[in-house]
Coordinates of C-alpha atoms in Angstrom, one line a residue:
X1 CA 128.3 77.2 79.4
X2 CA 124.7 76.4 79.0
X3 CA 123.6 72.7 79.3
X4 CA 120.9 73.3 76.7
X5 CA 121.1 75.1 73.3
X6 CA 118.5 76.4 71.1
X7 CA 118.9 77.5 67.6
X8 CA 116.6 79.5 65.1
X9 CA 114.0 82.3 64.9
X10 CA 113.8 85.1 67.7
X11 CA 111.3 87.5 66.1
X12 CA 108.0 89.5 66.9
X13 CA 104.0 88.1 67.1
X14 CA 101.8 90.8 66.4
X15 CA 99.0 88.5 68.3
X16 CA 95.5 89.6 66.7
X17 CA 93.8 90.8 70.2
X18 CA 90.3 88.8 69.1
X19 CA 90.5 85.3 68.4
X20 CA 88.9 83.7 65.5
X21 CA 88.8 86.8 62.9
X22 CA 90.9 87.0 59.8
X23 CA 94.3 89.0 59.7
X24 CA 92.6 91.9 57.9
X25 CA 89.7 91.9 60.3
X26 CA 91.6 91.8 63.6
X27 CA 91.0 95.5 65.2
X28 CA 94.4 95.3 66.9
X29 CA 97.5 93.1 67.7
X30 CA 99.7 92.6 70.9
X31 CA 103.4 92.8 70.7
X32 CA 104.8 89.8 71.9
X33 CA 108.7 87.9 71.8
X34 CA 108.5 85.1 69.6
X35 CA 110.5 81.7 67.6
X36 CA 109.8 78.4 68.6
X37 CA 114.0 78.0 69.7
X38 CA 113.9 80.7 71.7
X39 CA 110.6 79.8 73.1
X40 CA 112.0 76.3 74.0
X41 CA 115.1 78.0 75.4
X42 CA 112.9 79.9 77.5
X43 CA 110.9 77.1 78.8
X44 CA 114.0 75.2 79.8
X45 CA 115.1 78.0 81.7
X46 CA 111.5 78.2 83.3
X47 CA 112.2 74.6 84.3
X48 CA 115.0 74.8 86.0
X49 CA 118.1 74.1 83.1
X50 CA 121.3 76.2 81.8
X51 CA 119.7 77.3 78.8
X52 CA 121.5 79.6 76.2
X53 CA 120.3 80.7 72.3
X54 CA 121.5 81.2 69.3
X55 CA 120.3 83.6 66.3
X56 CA 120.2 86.6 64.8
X57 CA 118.0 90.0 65.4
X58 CA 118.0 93.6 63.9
X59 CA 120.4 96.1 65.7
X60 CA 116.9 97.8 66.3
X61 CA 114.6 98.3 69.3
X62 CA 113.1 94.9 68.5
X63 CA 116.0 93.2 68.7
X64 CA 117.2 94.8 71.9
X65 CA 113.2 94.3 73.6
X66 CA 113.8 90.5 72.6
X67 CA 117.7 90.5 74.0
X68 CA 116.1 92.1 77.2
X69 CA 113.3 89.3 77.4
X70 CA 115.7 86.3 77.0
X71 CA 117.9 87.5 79.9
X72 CA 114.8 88.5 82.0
X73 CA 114.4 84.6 81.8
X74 CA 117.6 83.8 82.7
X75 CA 118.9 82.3 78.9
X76 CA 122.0 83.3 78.2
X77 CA 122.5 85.2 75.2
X78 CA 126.0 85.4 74.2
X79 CA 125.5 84.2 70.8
X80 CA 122.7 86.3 69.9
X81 CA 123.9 88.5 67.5
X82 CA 122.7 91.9 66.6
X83 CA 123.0 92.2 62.4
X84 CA 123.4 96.1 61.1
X85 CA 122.0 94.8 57.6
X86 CA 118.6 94.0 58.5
X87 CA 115.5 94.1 60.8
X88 CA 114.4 92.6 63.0
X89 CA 111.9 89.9 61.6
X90 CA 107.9 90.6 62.5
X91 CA 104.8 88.0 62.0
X92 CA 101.3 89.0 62.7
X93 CA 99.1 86.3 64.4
X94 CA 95.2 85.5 63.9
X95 CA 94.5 83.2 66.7
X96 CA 92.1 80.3 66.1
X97 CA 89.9 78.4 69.0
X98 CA 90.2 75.4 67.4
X99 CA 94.3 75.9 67.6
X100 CA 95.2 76.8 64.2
X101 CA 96.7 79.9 63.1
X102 CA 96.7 82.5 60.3
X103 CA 100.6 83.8 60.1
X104 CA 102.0 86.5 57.7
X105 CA 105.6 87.0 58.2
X106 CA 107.8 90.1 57.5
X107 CA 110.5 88.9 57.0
X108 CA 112.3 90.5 53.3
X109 CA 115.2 89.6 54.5
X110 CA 114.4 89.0 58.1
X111 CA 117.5 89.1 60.8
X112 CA 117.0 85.9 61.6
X113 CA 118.1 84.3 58.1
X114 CA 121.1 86.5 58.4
X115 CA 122.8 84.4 60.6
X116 CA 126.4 83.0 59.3
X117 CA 128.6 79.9 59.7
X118 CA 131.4 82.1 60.7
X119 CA 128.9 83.2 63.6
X120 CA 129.1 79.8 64.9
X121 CA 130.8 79.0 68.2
X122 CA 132.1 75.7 68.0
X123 CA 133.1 75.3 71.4
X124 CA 130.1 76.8 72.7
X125 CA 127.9 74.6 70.8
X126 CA 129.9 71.7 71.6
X127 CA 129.3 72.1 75.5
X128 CA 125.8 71.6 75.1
X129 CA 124.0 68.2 76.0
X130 CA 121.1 68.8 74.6
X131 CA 121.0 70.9 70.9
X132 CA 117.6 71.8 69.7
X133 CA 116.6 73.1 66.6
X134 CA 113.9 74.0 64.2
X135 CA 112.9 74.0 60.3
X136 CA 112.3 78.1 59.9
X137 CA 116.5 78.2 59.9
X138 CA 116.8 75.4 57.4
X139 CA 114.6 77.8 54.6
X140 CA 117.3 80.2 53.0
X141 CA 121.0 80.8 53.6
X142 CA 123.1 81.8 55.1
X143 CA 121.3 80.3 58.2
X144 CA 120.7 77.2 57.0
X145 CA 124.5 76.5 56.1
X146 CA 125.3 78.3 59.8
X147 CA 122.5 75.8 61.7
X148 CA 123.7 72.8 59.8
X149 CA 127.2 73.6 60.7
X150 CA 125.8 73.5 64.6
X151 CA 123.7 70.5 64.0
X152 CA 127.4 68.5 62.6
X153 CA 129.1 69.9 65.8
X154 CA 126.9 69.1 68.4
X155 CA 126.4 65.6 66.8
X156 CA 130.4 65.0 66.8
X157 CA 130.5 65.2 70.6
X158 CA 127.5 63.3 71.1
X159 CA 124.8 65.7 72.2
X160 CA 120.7 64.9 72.2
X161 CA 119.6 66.3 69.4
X162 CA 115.5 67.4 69.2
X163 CA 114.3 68.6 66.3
X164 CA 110.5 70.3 65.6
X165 CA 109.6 71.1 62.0
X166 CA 107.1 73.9 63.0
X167 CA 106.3 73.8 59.5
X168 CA 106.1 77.6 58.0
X169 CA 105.4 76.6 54.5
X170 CA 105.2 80.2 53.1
X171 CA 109.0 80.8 54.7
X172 CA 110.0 78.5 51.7
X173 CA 111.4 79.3 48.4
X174 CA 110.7 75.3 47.5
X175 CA 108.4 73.2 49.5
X176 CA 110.2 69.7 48.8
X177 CA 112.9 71.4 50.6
X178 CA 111.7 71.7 53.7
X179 CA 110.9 67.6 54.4
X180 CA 113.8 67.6 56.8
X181 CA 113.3 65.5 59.1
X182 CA 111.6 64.8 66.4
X183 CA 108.2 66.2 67.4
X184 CA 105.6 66.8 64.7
X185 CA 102.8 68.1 65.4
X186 CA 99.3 66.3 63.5
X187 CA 98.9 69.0 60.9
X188 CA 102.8 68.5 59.8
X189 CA 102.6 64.5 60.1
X190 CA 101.4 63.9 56.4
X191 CA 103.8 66.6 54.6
X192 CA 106.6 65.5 56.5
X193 CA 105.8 61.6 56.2
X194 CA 104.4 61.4 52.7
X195 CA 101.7 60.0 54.2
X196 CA 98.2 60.6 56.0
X197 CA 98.3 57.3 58.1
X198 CA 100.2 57.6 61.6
X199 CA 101.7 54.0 61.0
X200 CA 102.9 54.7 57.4
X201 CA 104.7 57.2 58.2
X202 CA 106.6 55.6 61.4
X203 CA 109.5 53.7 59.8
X204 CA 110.1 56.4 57.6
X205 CA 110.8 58.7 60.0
X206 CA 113.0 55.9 62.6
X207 CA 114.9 54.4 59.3
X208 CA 116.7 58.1 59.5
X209 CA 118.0 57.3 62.8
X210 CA 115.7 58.7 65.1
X211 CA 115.5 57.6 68.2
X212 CA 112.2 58.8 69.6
X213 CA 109.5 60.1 67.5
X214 CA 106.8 62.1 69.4
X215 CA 103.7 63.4 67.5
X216 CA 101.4 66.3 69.4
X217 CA 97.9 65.9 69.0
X218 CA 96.7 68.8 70.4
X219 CA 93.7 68.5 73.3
X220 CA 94.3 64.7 73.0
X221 CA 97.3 64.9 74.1
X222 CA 100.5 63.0 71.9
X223 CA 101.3 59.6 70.3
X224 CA 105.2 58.9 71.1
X225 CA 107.2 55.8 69.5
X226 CA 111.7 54.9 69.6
X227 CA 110.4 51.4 67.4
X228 CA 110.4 49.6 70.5
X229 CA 108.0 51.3 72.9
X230 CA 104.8 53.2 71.8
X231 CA 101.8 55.1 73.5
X232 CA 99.6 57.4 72.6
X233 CA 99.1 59.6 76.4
X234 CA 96.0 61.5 76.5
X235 CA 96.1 65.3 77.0
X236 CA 94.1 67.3 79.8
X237 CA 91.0 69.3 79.0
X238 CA 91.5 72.7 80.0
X239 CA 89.4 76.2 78.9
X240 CA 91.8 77.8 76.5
X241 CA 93.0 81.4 76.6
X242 CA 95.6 81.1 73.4
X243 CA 97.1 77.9 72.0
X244 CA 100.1 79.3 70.6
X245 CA 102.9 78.5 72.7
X246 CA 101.2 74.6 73.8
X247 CA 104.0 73.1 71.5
X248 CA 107.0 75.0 72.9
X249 CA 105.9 74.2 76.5
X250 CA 105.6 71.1 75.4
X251 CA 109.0 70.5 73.8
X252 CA 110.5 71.9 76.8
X253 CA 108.9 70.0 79.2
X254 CA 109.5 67.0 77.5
X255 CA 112.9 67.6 76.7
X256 CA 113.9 68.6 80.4
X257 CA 113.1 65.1 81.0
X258 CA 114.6 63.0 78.6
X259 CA 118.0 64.7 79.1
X260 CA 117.8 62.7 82.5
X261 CA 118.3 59.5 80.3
X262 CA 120.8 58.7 78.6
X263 CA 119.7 55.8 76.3
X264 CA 116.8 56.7 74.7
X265 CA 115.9 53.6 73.1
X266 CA 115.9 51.5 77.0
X267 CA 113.6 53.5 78.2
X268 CA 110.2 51.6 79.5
X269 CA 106.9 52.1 78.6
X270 CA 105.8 53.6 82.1
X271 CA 108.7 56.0 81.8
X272 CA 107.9 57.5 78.5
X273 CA 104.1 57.9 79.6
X274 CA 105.0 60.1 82.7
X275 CA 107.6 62.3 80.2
X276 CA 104.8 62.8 78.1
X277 CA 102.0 63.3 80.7
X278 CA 104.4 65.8 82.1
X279 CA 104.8 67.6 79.2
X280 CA 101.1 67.2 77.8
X281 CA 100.6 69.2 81.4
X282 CA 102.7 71.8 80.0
X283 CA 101.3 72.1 77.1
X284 CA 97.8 72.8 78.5
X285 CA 99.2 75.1 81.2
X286 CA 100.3 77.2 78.6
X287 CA 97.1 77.7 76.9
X288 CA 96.3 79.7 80.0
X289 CA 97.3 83.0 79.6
X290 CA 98.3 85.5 76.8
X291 CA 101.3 85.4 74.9
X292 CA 103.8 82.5 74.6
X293 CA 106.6 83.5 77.0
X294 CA 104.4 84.4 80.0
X295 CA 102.6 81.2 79.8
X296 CA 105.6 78.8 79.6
X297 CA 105.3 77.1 83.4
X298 CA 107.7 75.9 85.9
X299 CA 108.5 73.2 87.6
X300 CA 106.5 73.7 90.3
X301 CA 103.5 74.9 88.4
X302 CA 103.3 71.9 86.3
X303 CA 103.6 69.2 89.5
X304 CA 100.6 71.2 91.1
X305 CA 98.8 71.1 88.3
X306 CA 99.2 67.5 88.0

């Protein structure tokens, strides 16, 4: 059983093959495997960790070129389940130098939203320590009822949970729903919080129960706070190929650490700096190549480049 379970999204980028031009102006597009989860499933299993997934593709050549990729990387897919009543879901991708993205997603029902509760291993979610999850799940059902259901059973038995709101506004029948709240990235911080301030927005989030708060900040790197320890950690200055997979590698890197602890809330200062240094590494590395799969580092990779 895998130590580490993602759950969400496993879909297609169409990545627009010149950066900063419009969707319609892009002369071509790169296929690519795609989904935050399964992105950070990936880079767990880059980094050295049991990783398995859990979601929903098309019974279609997209969905057996994504099953094929997973395995490639050595994440176990026996909970990847192959829907006959829909596609595979598609998103074309305008790339931006500055890091933000133009996304239009095909999606009309998408696989990926397909996914039930009754698809839902109990006992294979339950012998996970660490359960991570994402907010493009949450936005219709029957997925949102089937990733809730996971989120309740991995909580029972005491698992890390890590959530990332990779905020996909236009995925949402209602925007109010989607302020479930933990990494946020800067650009999420206000709709998520209510508020523009960093400090505002804080006990908010903690008051929930969270346990460590990390925000990414892009190129300066990420402010991280549990309400008794807080830093912000600068990034590293790299020259970027394509920014798109930065906050996966991140949340990958940065979760392959904490799992090592088991109180979040005791950890010192100097600890949670080197976590996120590590992982602000990861982040860069990752802007270094193509595509977001290819780019997620190991182990290795990310000590020699620090």
């Amino acid at each position: 059983m895998p130590k580490a379970l993602c759950i969400g999204e496993l879909l297609i980028d169409f990545v627009s093959t010149t950066p900063d031009v419009t969707l319609a102006e892009a002369p071509g597009f790169v296929k690519a495997p795609g989904g935050a989860p399964a992105n950070v499933a990936v880079g767990l299993a880059k980094l050295g960790m049991d990783a398995g997934f859990i979601g929903k593709v098309g019974a279609d050549a997209f969905g057996d070129f994504l099953r094929e990729t997973l395995q490639q990387n050595g994440v176990d897919t026996d909970y990847l389940i192959a829907g006959e009543g829909s596609r595979t879901t598609l998103a074309f991708v305008a790339t931006r130098s500055d890091g933000m993205k133009d996304i239009t997603f095909y999606r009309h029902p998408g696989a990926d939203i397909q996914l039930s509760r009754d698809e839902i291993n109990t006992d294979y979610v339950q012998s996970a320590e660490l359960f991570h999850y994402g907010s493009v799940s949450l936005s219709h059902s029957p997925s949102r009822e089937a990733t809730l259901h996971a989120i309740q059973s991995a909580k029972a038995v005491g698992a890390m949970l890590s959530y990332d709101p990779n905020l996909r506004l236009m995925l949402w029948d209602n925007a109010k729903d989607a302020k479930h709240v933990v990494k946020i990235s800067e650009e999420e911080w206000e709709f998520v919080t209510g508020d523009a301030g960093l400090e505002q927005g804080i006990d908010r989030i903690l008051g929930l129960g969270v346990k460590l708060l990390v925000v990414t900040l892009g190129e300066r790197g990420c402010y991280y706070t549990n309400g008794i320890t807080d830093g912000f950690v600068d990034g590293f200055i790299v020259d970027v190929v394509d920014t798109l997979g930065a906050g996966d590698a991140f949340v990958a890197a940065m979760l392959i650490q904490l799992i090592q602890h088991v109180d979040l809330l005791s950890l010192k200062k100097v600890q949670l700096d080197a976590i996120m240094r590590y992982a602000n590494a990861a982040g860069a590395l990752a802007t270094q190549k193509v595509g977001v799969i290819p780019a997620l580092p190991t182990h290795s990779e990310i000590e020699s480049f620090l």
